mmCIF file of C-alpha atoms in Angstrom:
data_model
loop_
_atom_site.group_PDB
_atom_site.id
_atom_site.type_symbol
_atom_site.label_atom_id
_atom_site.label_comp_id
_atom_site.label_asym_id
_atom_site.label_seq_id
_atom_site.Cartn_x
_atom_site.Cartn_y
_atom_site.Cartn_z
ATOM 1 C CA MET A 16 -15.045 18.039 -5.673
ATOM 2 C CA ALA A 17 -11.721 17.131 -4.108
ATOM 3 C CA ARG A 18 -10.894 20.643 -2.953
ATOM 4 C CA LEU A 19 -14.102 20.666 -0.680
ATOM 5 C CA ALA A 20 -13.111 17.309 0.688
ATOM 6 C CA PHE A 21 -10.406 19.105 2.952
ATOM 7 C CA ALA A 22 -13.333 20.839 4.760
ATOM 8 C CA SER A 23 -14.177 18.071 7.102
ATOM 9 C CA SER A 24 -14.937 19.291 10.638
ATOM 10 C CA PRO A 25 -12.360 19.444 13.256
ATOM 11 C CA PRO A 26 -14.389 17.553 15.880
ATOM 12 C CA LEU A 27 -14.798 14.590 13.684
ATOM 13 C CA ALA A 28 -11.164 14.677 12.727
ATOM 14 C CA SER A 29 -10.317 14.732 16.427
ATOM 15 C CA ALA A 30 -12.542 11.789 17.296
ATOM 16 C CA ARG A 31 -10.939 9.803 14.608
ATOM 17 C CA THR A 32 -7.378 10.691 15.777
ATOM 18 C CA LEU A 33 -8.341 9.875 19.176
ATOM 19 C CA ARG A 34 -9.416 6.449 18.337
ATOM 20 C CA ARG A 35 -6.262 5.977 16.210
ATOM 21 C CA HIS A 36 -4.120 6.862 19.004
ATOM 22 C CA PHE A 37 -5.919 4.587 21.485
ATOM 23 C CA SER A 38 -5.122 1.700 19.005
ATOM 24 C CA ILE A 39 -1.485 2.434 19.249
ATOM 25 C CA PHE A 40 -0.956 2.922 22.936
ATOM 26 C CA ALA A 41 -3.627 1.228 24.887
ATOM 27 C CA THR A 42 -2.309 -2.203 24.734
ATOM 28 C CA VAL A 43 1.237 -1.335 25.564
ATOM 29 C CA ASN A 44 2.597 -3.375 28.685
ATOM 30 C CA PRO A 45 5.955 -1.732 29.580
ATOM 31 C CA LYS A 46 6.598 -4.499 31.960
ATOM 32 C CA THR A 47 6.886 -6.984 29.245
ATOM 33 C CA SER A 48 10.551 -7.408 28.160
ATOM 34 C CA GLU A 49 10.074 -10.586 26.300
ATOM 35 C CA MET A 50 7.263 -12.660 24.653
ATOM 36 C CA PRO A 51 6.865 -16.436 24.143
ATOM 37 C CA ARG A 52 7.085 -17.159 20.209
ATOM 38 C CA LEU A 53 3.749 -16.674 18.770
ATOM 39 C CA HIS A 54 4.802 -17.321 15.284
ATOM 40 C CA HIS A 55 6.140 -20.253 13.315
ATOM 41 C CA ALA A 56 9.944 -20.430 12.987
ATOM 42 C CA SER A 57 9.571 -20.198 9.038
ATOM 43 C CA LEU A 58 8.500 -16.686 9.461
ATOM 44 C CA GLU A 59 10.480 -13.619 10.351
ATOM 45 C CA VAL A 60 8.324 -11.315 12.631
ATOM 46 C CA ILE A 61 10.213 -8.209 14.070
ATOM 47 C CA GLY A 62 9.147 -4.715 14.912
ATOM 48 C CA GLY A 63 8.727 -2.433 17.852
ATOM 49 C CA GLY A 64 4.966 -2.960 17.725
ATOM 50 C CA THR A 65 5.295 -6.777 17.902
ATOM 51 C CA ASP A 66 4.134 -7.031 21.319
ATOM 52 C CA ARG A 67 0.793 -5.442 20.568
ATOM 53 C CA PHE A 68 0.093 -6.732 17.049
ATOM 54 C CA LEU A 69 1.574 -10.200 17.084
ATOM 55 C CA PRO A 70 -0.908 -11.837 19.696
ATOM 56 C CA PRO A 71 -4.013 -11.172 17.582
ATOM 57 C CA LEU A 72 -2.253 -12.840 14.577
ATOM 58 C CA LYS A 73 -0.916 -15.888 16.470
ATOM 59 C CA ASP A 74 -3.597 -18.378 14.964
ATOM 60 C CA SER A 75 -2.509 -17.330 11.289
ATOM 61 C CA LEU A 76 1.038 -17.084 11.998
ATOM 62 C CA SER A 77 1.630 -20.065 14.202
ATOM 63 C CA LYS A 78 1.488 -22.376 11.188
ATOM 64 C CA PRO A 79 4.398 -22.985 8.986
ATOM 65 C CA TYR A 80 4.518 -21.054 5.657
ATOM 66 C CA ASP A 81 3.949 -23.885 2.999
ATOM 67 C CA ALA A 82 4.477 -22.767 -0.559
ATOM 68 C CA PHE A 83 2.267 -24.575 -2.921
ATOM 69 C CA PRO A 84 4.201 -27.502 -4.570
ATOM 70 C CA LEU A 85 5.734 -27.034 -7.995
ATOM 71 C CA ILE A 86 4.809 -23.507 -8.015
ATOM 72 C CA GLY A 87 6.413 -21.815 -4.845
ATOM 73 C CA PHE A 88 9.760 -23.555 -5.269
ATOM 74 C CA ASN A 89 10.904 -20.565 -7.673
ATOM 75 C CA ARG A 90 10.242 -16.985 -6.988
ATOM 76 C CA HIS A 91 9.771 -16.353 -10.706
ATOM 77 C CA VAL A 92 7.433 -19.317 -11.358
ATOM 78 C CA GLU A 93 5.377 -18.130 -8.360
ATOM 79 C CA THR A 94 5.279 -14.467 -9.438
ATOM 80 C CA ILE A 95 4.349 -15.235 -13.090
ATOM 81 C CA TYR A 96 1.866 -17.961 -12.023
ATOM 82 C CA ALA A 97 0.025 -15.672 -9.727
ATOM 83 C CA ALA A 98 -0.017 -12.905 -12.409
ATOM 84 C CA PHE A 99 -1.572 -15.157 -15.142
ATOM 85 C CA TYR A 100 -3.495 -17.924 -13.399
ATOM 86 C CA ARG A 101 -4.751 -16.678 -10.123
ATOM 87 C CA SER A 102 -8.531 -16.238 -10.340
ATOM 88 C CA VAL A 103 -10.075 -12.971 -11.015
ATOM 89 C CA PRO A 104 -13.316 -12.768 -8.663
ATOM 90 C CA SER A 105 -16.474 -11.128 -10.136
ATOM 91 C CA VAL A 106 -17.057 -7.854 -8.322
ATOM 92 C CA ARG A 107 -19.467 -5.200 -9.258
ATOM 93 C CA LEU A 108 -17.883 -1.865 -8.884
ATOM 94 C CA ARG A 109 -19.240 1.715 -9.006
ATOM 95 C CA ARG A 110 -16.592 4.222 -10.325
ATOM 96 C CA GLU A 111 -16.258 7.694 -8.970
ATOM 97 C CA CYS A 112 -13.832 10.120 -10.832
ATOM 98 C CA LEU A 113 -12.372 12.525 -8.493
ATOM 99 C CA ARG A 114 -10.930 15.956 -9.742
ATOM 100 C CA THR A 115 -7.817 16.955 -7.991
ATOM 101 C CA LYS A 116 -6.827 20.456 -6.948
ATOM 102 C CA ASP A 117 -4.378 20.523 -9.891
ATOM 103 C CA ASN A 118 -7.210 19.711 -12.312
ATOM 104 C CA GLY A 119 -6.139 16.071 -12.556
ATOM 105 C CA SER A 120 -8.229 13.093 -12.082
ATOM 106 C CA VAL A 121 -8.238 9.800 -10.355
ATOM 107 C CA ALA A 122 -10.783 6.988 -10.409
ATOM 108 C CA LEU A 123 -12.301 5.651 -7.183
ATOM 109 C CA ASP A 124 -13.848 2.234 -7.549
ATOM 110 C CA TRP A 125 -16.337 1.293 -4.948
ATOM 111 C CA VAL A 126 -18.156 -1.976 -4.472
ATOM 112 C CA ALA A 127 -21.497 -1.630 -5.749
ATOM 113 C CA GLY A 128 -24.495 -1.663 -3.285
ATOM 114 C CA ASP A 129 -22.544 -0.970 -0.363
ATOM 115 C CA ASP A 130 -24.209 2.494 0.272
ATOM 116 C CA SER A 131 -27.655 0.744 0.912
ATOM 117 C CA SER A 132 -26.366 -2.515 2.602
ATOM 118 C CA LEU A 133 -23.640 -0.996 5.017
ATOM 119 C CA PRO A 134 -24.073 1.345 7.934
ATOM 120 C CA PRO A 135 -22.187 4.722 7.473
ATOM 121 C CA GLU A 136 -19.893 3.823 10.446
ATOM 122 C CA SER A 137 -18.642 0.724 8.715
ATOM 123 C CA PRO A 138 -14.813 0.762 8.391
ATOM 124 C CA ILE A 139 -13.385 1.666 5.134
ATOM 125 C CA LEU A 140 -10.405 0.058 3.421
ATOM 126 C CA ILE A 141 -8.549 2.132 0.659
ATOM 127 C CA LEU A 142 -6.599 -0.274 -1.747
ATOM 128 C CA LEU A 143 -3.612 1.079 -3.601
ATOM 129 C CA PRO A 144 -2.541 -1.307 -6.430
ATOM 130 C CA GLY A 145 1.011 -1.579 -7.752
ATOM 131 C CA LEU A 146 2.663 0.162 -10.604
ATOM 132 C CA THR A 147 0.187 0.276 -13.641
ATOM 133 C CA GLY A 148 -2.173 -1.829 -11.601
ATOM 134 C CA GLY A 149 -5.827 -1.232 -10.862
ATOM 135 C CA SER A 150 -9.108 -2.619 -9.614
ATOM 136 C CA GLN A 151 -9.056 -5.063 -12.427
ATOM 137 C CA ASP A 152 -6.113 -7.107 -10.788
ATOM 138 C CA SER A 153 -6.624 -10.533 -9.049
ATOM 139 C CA TYR A 154 -4.933 -9.627 -5.702
ATOM 140 C CA VAL A 155 -7.028 -6.433 -5.463
ATOM 141 C CA ARG A 156 -10.370 -8.280 -6.111
ATOM 142 C CA HIS A 157 -9.594 -10.867 -3.647
ATOM 143 C CA MET A 158 -8.865 -8.306 -1.020
ATOM 144 C CA LEU A 159 -11.979 -6.549 -1.875
ATOM 145 C CA LEU A 160 -14.020 -9.800 -1.360
ATOM 146 C CA ARG A 161 -12.413 -10.707 1.874
ATOM 147 C CA ALA A 162 -12.901 -7.328 3.444
ATOM 148 C CA ARG A 163 -16.503 -6.966 2.035
ATOM 149 C CA SER A 164 -17.449 -10.451 3.636
ATOM 150 C CA MET A 165 -16.330 -8.872 6.941
ATOM 151 C CA LYS A 166 -18.804 -5.847 6.327
ATOM 152 C CA TRP A 167 -15.816 -3.396 5.487
ATOM 153 C CA ARG A 168 -16.648 -0.704 2.895
ATOM 154 C CA CYS A 169 -13.828 -0.944 0.221
ATOM 155 C CA VAL A 170 -12.506 1.453 -2.497
ATOM 156 C CA VAL A 171 -9.838 1.053 -4.954
ATOM 157 C CA PHE A 172 -7.669 4.100 -5.622
ATOM 158 C CA ASN A 173 -6.610 3.836 -9.280
ATOM 159 C CA SER A 174 -3.813 6.323 -10.086
ATOM 160 C CA ARG A 175 -3.880 8.734 -13.015
ATOM 161 C CA GLY A 176 -4.052 6.466 -16.137
ATOM 162 C CA CYS A 177 -4.316 3.086 -14.265
ATOM 163 C CA GLY A 178 -7.426 0.948 -14.362
ATOM 164 C CA ASP A 179 -8.754 3.228 -17.244
ATOM 165 C CA SER A 180 -8.635 6.168 -14.867
ATOM 166 C CA PRO A 181 -8.807 9.519 -16.998
ATOM 167 C CA VAL A 182 -5.715 11.665 -17.325
ATOM 168 C CA THR A 183 -6.646 15.106 -17.737
ATOM 169 C CA THR A 184 -3.324 16.987 -17.256
ATOM 170 C CA PRO A 185 0.227 16.353 -18.580
ATOM 171 C CA GLN A 186 1.194 14.410 -15.414
ATOM 172 C CA PHE A 187 0.944 10.856 -14.291
ATOM 173 C CA TYR A 188 2.111 9.811 -10.838
ATOM 174 C CA SER A 189 5.321 8.858 -9.143
ATOM 175 C CA ALA A 190 6.639 6.879 -6.051
ATOM 176 C CA SER A 191 6.926 10.146 -3.928
ATOM 177 C CA PHE A 192 3.913 12.192 -5.205
ATOM 178 C CA LEU A 193 1.487 12.268 -2.355
ATOM 179 C CA GLY A 194 -1.035 14.878 -3.615
ATOM 180 C CA ASP A 195 -3.385 12.314 -4.874
ATOM 181 C CA ILE A 196 -3.434 10.040 -1.975
ATOM 182 C CA SER A 197 -3.882 13.045 0.399
ATOM 183 C CA GLU A 198 -6.949 14.196 -1.551
ATOM 184 C CA VAL A 199 -8.345 10.672 -1.912
ATOM 185 C CA ILE A 200 -8.151 10.079 1.981
ATOM 186 C CA ALA A 201 -9.671 13.446 2.665
ATOM 187 C CA HIS A 202 -12.341 12.958 0.293
ATOM 188 C CA VAL A 203 -13.252 9.640 1.604
ATOM 189 C CA GLY A 204 -13.040 10.680 5.250
ATOM 190 C CA ALA A 205 -15.473 13.654 4.386
ATOM 191 C CA ARG A 206 -17.982 11.449 2.797
ATOM 192 C CA PHE A 207 -17.996 8.952 5.646
ATOM 193 C CA PRO A 208 -17.296 11.027 8.714
ATOM 194 C CA ARG A 209 -18.382 8.399 11.236
ATOM 195 C CA ALA A 210 -16.091 5.638 9.682
ATOM 196 C CA ASN A 211 -12.536 4.754 10.637
ATOM 197 C CA LEU A 212 -10.267 4.799 7.611
ATOM 198 C CA TYR A 213 -7.715 2.182 6.791
ATOM 199 C CA ALA A 214 -5.370 1.609 3.767
ATOM 200 C CA ALA A 215 -3.360 -1.237 2.187
ATOM 201 C CA GLY A 216 -0.844 -0.882 -0.722
ATOM 202 C CA TRP A 217 1.017 -3.374 -2.833
ATOM 203 C CA SER A 218 4.492 -2.707 -4.325
ATOM 204 C CA LEU A 219 4.528 0.795 -5.618
ATOM 205 C CA GLY A 220 1.256 1.508 -3.974
ATOM 206 C CA GLY A 221 2.868 0.231 -0.670
ATOM 207 C CA ASN A 222 5.844 2.636 -1.125
ATOM 208 C CA ILE A 223 3.431 5.627 -1.818
ATOM 209 C CA LEU A 224 1.320 4.707 1.235
ATOM 210 C CA VAL A 225 4.360 4.380 3.490
ATOM 211 C CA ASN A 226 5.661 7.752 2.301
ATOM 212 C CA TYR A 227 2.354 9.381 3.034
ATOM 213 C CA LEU A 228 2.316 8.065 6.645
ATOM 214 C CA GLY A 229 5.707 9.460 7.128
ATOM 215 C CA GLN A 230 4.922 12.686 5.700
ATOM 216 C CA GLU A 231 1.622 13.147 7.556
ATOM 217 C CA SER A 232 2.975 11.516 10.847
ATOM 218 C CA HIS A 233 1.120 13.642 13.506
ATOM 219 C CA ASN A 234 -1.827 14.422 11.154
ATOM 220 C CA CYS A 235 -2.599 11.229 9.575
ATOM 221 C CA THR A 236 -6.307 10.233 9.795
ATOM 222 C CA LEU A 237 -5.891 6.593 8.930
ATOM 223 C CA SER A 238 -6.279 4.322 11.726
ATOM 224 C CA ALA A 239 -4.048 1.681 10.445
ATOM 225 C CA ALA A 240 -2.217 0.516 7.321
ATOM 226 C CA VAL A 241 -0.689 -2.437 5.638
ATOM 227 C CA SER A 242 2.156 -2.419 3.136
ATOM 228 C CA LEU A 243 2.913 -5.495 0.983
ATOM 229 C CA CYS A 244 5.831 -6.356 -1.162
ATOM 230 C CA ASN A 245 6.980 -2.789 -0.846
ATOM 231 C CA PRO A 246 10.448 -2.142 -2.650
ATOM 232 C CA PHE A 247 11.353 0.380 0.157
ATOM 233 C CA ASP A 248 14.695 1.258 -1.125
ATOM 234 C CA LEU A 249 14.183 2.081 -4.770
ATOM 235 C CA VAL A 250 17.914 2.617 -5.465
ATOM 236 C CA ILE A 251 18.420 -1.029 -4.587
ATOM 237 C CA ALA A 252 15.335 -2.244 -6.362
ATOM 238 C CA ASP A 253 16.532 -0.553 -9.601
ATOM 239 C CA GLU A 254 19.947 -2.314 -9.273
ATOM 240 C CA ASP A 255 18.241 -5.679 -9.161
ATOM 241 C CA PHE A 256 15.752 -4.838 -11.784
ATOM 242 C CA HIS A 257 18.441 -4.995 -14.507
ATOM 243 C CA LYS A 258 19.872 -8.415 -13.541
ATOM 244 C CA GLY A 259 19.144 -11.762 -15.027
ATOM 245 C CA PHE A 260 15.386 -12.831 -15.364
ATOM 246 C CA ASN A 261 14.331 -9.523 -13.844
ATOM 247 C CA ASN A 262 14.690 -8.036 -17.239
ATOM 248 C CA VAL A 263 11.391 -9.833 -18.147
ATOM 249 C CA TYR A 264 9.549 -7.743 -15.493
ATOM 250 C CA ASP A 265 11.273 -4.675 -16.504
ATOM 251 C CA LYS A 266 10.256 -5.084 -20.134
ATOM 252 C CA ALA A 267 6.636 -6.102 -19.127
ATOM 253 C CA LEU A 268 6.162 -3.100 -16.873
ATOM 254 C CA SER A 269 7.572 -0.668 -19.143
ATOM 255 C CA ARG A 270 5.191 -2.090 -21.968
ATOM 256 C CA SER A 271 2.382 -1.382 -19.597
ATOM 257 C CA LEU A 272 3.718 2.239 -18.877
ATOM 258 C CA ARG A 273 3.923 2.922 -22.688
ATOM 259 C CA ARG A 274 0.360 1.504 -23.146
ATOM 260 C CA ILE A 275 -0.988 4.028 -20.601
ATOM 261 C CA PHE A 276 1.104 6.829 -22.083
ATOM 262 C CA SER A 277 0.012 6.291 -25.595
ATOM 263 C CA LYS A 278 -3.700 6.683 -24.599
ATOM 264 C CA HIS A 279 -2.923 10.210 -23.309
ATOM 265 C CA SER A 280 0.127 11.085 -25.536
ATOM 266 C CA LEU A 281 -1.475 14.182 -27.045
ATOM 267 C CA LEU A 282 -1.607 15.767 -23.649
ATOM 268 C CA PHE A 283 2.162 15.839 -23.771
ATOM 269 C CA GLU A 284 2.784 16.827 -27.384
ATOM 270 C CA ASP A 285 3.800 20.445 -26.740
ATOM 271 C CA ILE A 286 4.971 20.183 -23.110
ATOM 272 C CA GLY A 287 8.573 21.237 -23.963
ATOM 273 C CA GLY A 288 11.008 21.817 -21.040
ATOM 274 C CA GLY A 289 13.413 18.960 -19.996
ATOM 275 C CA PHE A 290 11.003 16.140 -21.000
ATOM 276 C CA ASN A 291 12.125 13.522 -23.444
ATOM 277 C CA ILE A 292 8.758 12.602 -24.742
ATOM 278 C CA PRO A 293 10.126 10.095 -27.456
ATOM 279 C CA MET A 294 12.231 8.234 -24.906
ATOM 280 C CA ALA A 295 9.079 7.892 -22.540
ATOM 281 C CA ALA A 296 6.825 6.789 -25.499
ATOM 282 C CA ASN A 297 9.348 4.099 -26.590
ATOM 283 C CA ALA A 298 10.640 3.130 -23.320
ATOM 284 C CA HIS A 299 12.061 -0.462 -23.100
ATOM 285 C CA THR A 300 12.772 -0.169 -19.399
ATOM 286 C CA VAL A 301 10.942 1.600 -16.445
ATOM 287 C CA ARG A 302 14.117 3.574 -15.836
ATOM 288 C CA ASP A 303 13.792 4.928 -19.492
ATOM 289 C CA PHE A 304 10.230 6.008 -18.797
ATOM 290 C CA ASP A 305 11.147 7.667 -15.490
ATOM 291 C CA GLU A 306 14.092 9.469 -17.282
ATOM 292 C CA GLY A 307 11.969 10.766 -20.137
ATOM 293 C CA LEU A 308 8.884 11.641 -18.163
ATOM 294 C CA THR A 309 8.527 10.955 -14.440
ATOM 295 C CA ARG A 310 11.667 12.453 -12.976
ATOM 296 C CA VAL A 311 11.203 15.607 -14.865
ATOM 297 C CA SER A 312 7.386 15.995 -14.117
ATOM 298 C CA PHE A 313 8.345 15.936 -10.208
ATOM 299 C CA GLY A 314 11.301 18.090 -10.390
ATOM 300 C CA PHE A 315 14.148 15.558 -9.994
ATOM 301 C CA LYS A 316 17.531 16.295 -11.553
ATOM 302 C CA THR A 317 18.257 12.675 -12.276
ATOM 303 C CA VAL A 318 16.495 9.343 -12.143
ATOM 304 C CA ASP A 319 18.741 8.360 -9.222
ATOM 305 C CA GLU A 320 17.679 11.271 -7.211
ATOM 306 C CA TYR A 321 14.207 10.466 -7.892
ATOM 307 C CA TYR A 322 14.625 6.975 -6.555
ATOM 308 C CA SER A 323 16.683 7.867 -3.768
ATOM 309 C CA LYS A 324 14.299 10.628 -2.415
ATOM 310 C CA SER A 325 11.219 8.585 -3.207
ATOM 311 C CA SER A 326 12.273 5.587 -1.158
ATOM 312 C CA SER A 327 9.727 4.833 1.685
ATOM 313 C CA SER A 328 12.531 3.337 3.674
ATOM 314 C CA LYS A 329 13.200 6.814 5.106
ATOM 315 C CA ALA A 330 9.753 7.331 6.194
ATOM 316 C CA ILE A 331 9.306 4.359 8.634
ATOM 317 C CA LYS A 332 10.819 6.263 11.492
ATOM 318 C CA HIS A 333 8.131 8.905 11.225
ATOM 319 C CA VAL A 334 5.165 6.487 11.101
ATOM 320 C CA ARG A 335 2.830 6.980 14.034
ATOM 321 C CA ILE A 336 -0.087 4.767 13.299
ATOM 322 C CA PRO A 337 -0.170 0.769 13.259
ATOM 323 C CA LEU A 338 1.629 -0.319 10.294
ATOM 324 C CA LEU A 339 2.032 -4.043 9.237
ATOM 325 C CA CYS A 340 4.460 -4.609 6.598
ATOM 326 C CA ILE A 341 4.648 -8.030 4.844
ATOM 327 C CA GLN A 342 7.415 -8.869 2.433
ATOM 328 C CA ALA A 343 8.703 -12.172 0.749
ATOM 329 C CA ALA A 344 12.369 -13.059 1.385
ATOM 330 C CA ASN A 345 12.830 -14.014 -2.261
ATOM 331 C CA ASP A 346 10.853 -11.102 -3.871
ATOM 332 C CA PRO A 347 12.737 -10.402 -7.203
ATOM 333 C CA ILE A 348 11.332 -6.893 -7.520
ATOM 334 C CA ALA A 349 11.269 -5.785 -3.814
ATOM 335 C CA PRO A 350 14.736 -6.976 -2.595
ATOM 336 C CA ASP A 351 15.039 -8.327 1.030
ATOM 337 C CA ARG A 352 18.219 -6.327 1.664
ATOM 338 C CA GLY A 353 16.216 -3.100 0.983
ATOM 339 C CA ILE A 354 13.910 -3.511 3.965
ATOM 340 C CA PRO A 355 14.511 -1.074 6.665
ATOM 341 C CA ARG A 356 14.633 -3.684 9.530
ATOM 342 C CA GLU A 357 16.511 -1.435 12.073
ATOM 343 C CA ASP A 358 13.894 1.326 11.771
ATOM 344 C CA ILE A 359 11.000 -0.934 11.792
ATOM 345 C CA LYS A 360 12.422 -2.432 15.095
ATOM 346 C CA ALA A 361 12.870 1.014 16.607
ATOM 347 C CA ASN A 362 9.183 2.121 15.732
ATOM 348 C CA PRO A 363 6.741 1.039 18.291
ATOM 349 C CA ASN A 364 3.984 1.424 15.664
ATOM 350 C CA CYS A 365 5.556 -0.931 13.221
ATOM 351 C CA MET A 366 5.658 -4.831 12.612
ATOM 352 C CA LEU A 367 7.356 -6.586 9.735
ATOM 353 C CA ILE A 368 6.416 -10.166 8.543
ATOM 354 C CA VAL A 369 8.764 -11.810 6.111
ATOM 355 C CA THR A 370 7.793 -15.110 4.374
ATOM 356 C CA PRO A 371 10.563 -17.405 3.267
ATOM 357 C CA ARG A 372 8.899 -17.582 -0.252
ATOM 358 C CA GLY A 373 6.254 -15.720 -1.982
ATOM 359 C CA GLY A 374 7.863 -13.984 -5.241
ATOM 360 C CA HIS A 375 6.441 -10.591 -6.095
ATOM 361 C CA LEU A 376 2.665 -10.310 -5.532
ATOM 362 C CA GLY A 377 2.574 -14.092 -5.343
ATOM 363 C CA TRP A 378 2.320 -15.864 -1.800
ATOM 364 C CA VAL A 379 0.806 -18.975 -3.546
ATOM 365 C CA ALA A 380 0.288 -20.701 -0.276
ATOM 366 C CA GLY A 381 -2.488 -21.341 2.281
ATOM 367 C CA GLU A 382 -5.921 -22.262 2.032
ATOM 368 C CA GLY A 383 -6.596 -20.547 -1.301
ATOM 369 C CA ALA A 384 -3.649 -21.881 -3.158
ATOM 370 C CA PRO A 385 -2.857 -22.266 -5.963
ATOM 371 C CA ASN A 386 -5.537 -20.153 -7.731
ATOM 372 C CA GLY A 387 -7.292 -18.499 -4.954
ATOM 373 C CA ALA A 388 -6.561 -15.584 -2.444
ATOM 374 C CA PRO A 389 -2.908 -14.859 -1.530
ATOM 375 C CA TRP A 390 -1.566 -16.268 1.838
ATOM 376 C CA THR A 391 -1.367 -12.551 3.086
ATOM 377 C CA ASP A 392 -5.119 -11.642 2.716
ATOM 378 C CA PRO A 393 -6.460 -13.382 6.160
ATOM 379 C CA VAL A 394 -3.269 -11.930 8.092
ATOM 380 C CA VAL A 395 -4.060 -8.363 6.730
ATOM 381 C CA MET A 396 -7.685 -8.502 7.772
ATOM 382 C CA GLU A 397 -6.951 -9.995 11.129
ATOM 383 C CA PHE A 398 -4.500 -7.044 11.910
ATOM 384 C CA LEU A 399 -7.027 -4.539 10.609
ATOM 385 C CA GLN A 400 -9.833 -6.074 12.564
ATOM 386 C CA HIS A 401 -7.840 -5.990 15.662
ATOM 387 C CA VAL A 402 -7.006 -2.114 15.352
ATOM 388 C CA GLU A 403 -10.671 -1.673 14.430
ATOM 389 C CA SER A 404 -11.756 -3.404 17.603
ATOM 390 C CA CYS A 405 -9.813 -1.046 19.901
ATOM 391 C CA GLU A 406 -12.087 1.645 21.401
ATOM 392 C CA THR A 407 -11.417 4.834 23.119
ATOM 393 C CA ILE A 408 -12.565 4.539 26.885
ATOM 394 C CA ASN A 409 -10.869 7.552 28.378
ATOM 395 C CA GLY A 410 -10.278 10.438 26.070
ATOM 396 C CA GLU A 411 -8.604 12.911 28.574
ATOM 397 C CA ARG A 412 -5.894 10.220 29.716
ATOM 398 C CA LEU A 413 -5.459 9.224 26.257
ATOM 399 C CA LEU A 414 -4.451 12.704 25.088
ATOM 400 C CA GLU A 415 -2.027 12.955 27.902
ATOM 401 C CA ASP A 416 -0.294 9.788 27.133
ATOM 402 C CA VAL A 417 0.029 10.782 23.402
ATOM 403 C CA HIS A 418 1.803 13.911 24.304
ATOM 404 C CA GLN A 419 4.311 12.184 26.531
ATOM 405 C CA ILE A 420 5.512 9.783 23.802
ATOM 406 C CA GLN A 421 8.073 10.736 21.343
ATOM 407 C CA VAL A 422 8.413 8.799 18.071
#
């Protein structure tokens, strides 16, 4: 049960925290004020952690970002092509339904056979799909395969109602609700106490993940994390969502939300209060759904207040573990102007990579293009492998250094 998962022993948590802190601070060189360019000019690479995280990625980032011809020339073409034509790898998954403290449920999909083929100390990658996404999505499956090929244990966190996850209470999820992710990470950590934990999130999953990193800050048990195509500033994202061709995405996502809601509508039949269930059930936009259901469920007075207070851009300054953010400059759903560049530059634990093209959840470029893995996958795993390779060599001195540094 999830409520037992919080009882992981303090010594194990401390060991995991020590290793995480080493990965942050051990490779710092205070004498280095500038670095030679280690990335191609087609990429924007910035962040307070660039001096530590960029060198291990130099092989991947030294090449130009070449969008696939006829597909990558337009952000909408690339977004839609990836959504409909990217291959969906066959992966055998074993489902674990986790009951949360509030009697809700989420579904964890593990790669089948890993318990017998991988040692208990194998690093674990927790994957958070985007809004209405789940373990069935192509970008999730490709990341599963890549991580698994490198002997990592993988698990997909399907939010309530997503990926056919059961819904047992009249509440779904939101961009700022961190109860479920906290319980999932605690549960996974308690089940594999000898393993280092990592997480990667796309789109809304990235926003939730970064919010979690900011909230937990000093207490985070993850060793590192990756955020991809994160909308960051949900107020700005909402503004753009209603412009031009973006209305197509808005209608598609609201249709997916309606489909999830319809499967569990009886739970909400007599809920009362400030909910507008007919509006949610018939939502033609994501904002309609959030107005009728989401913002009321999580105690926000207006949708704008919900978007403002749920934006992960405000959490970046509090992140204390290695965090890689990857964005596309032409992303129609996660606008470039919403990226908190100044806070990323000021945080010694963060690095940002912005590709000139890529659309949303697209990145149809690289060796896997056009139908294979996104361009981002090898970069993500190189970053995570680098952090995993860092080992604690002097625990007492490490603790002393951590206490001296203020973030």
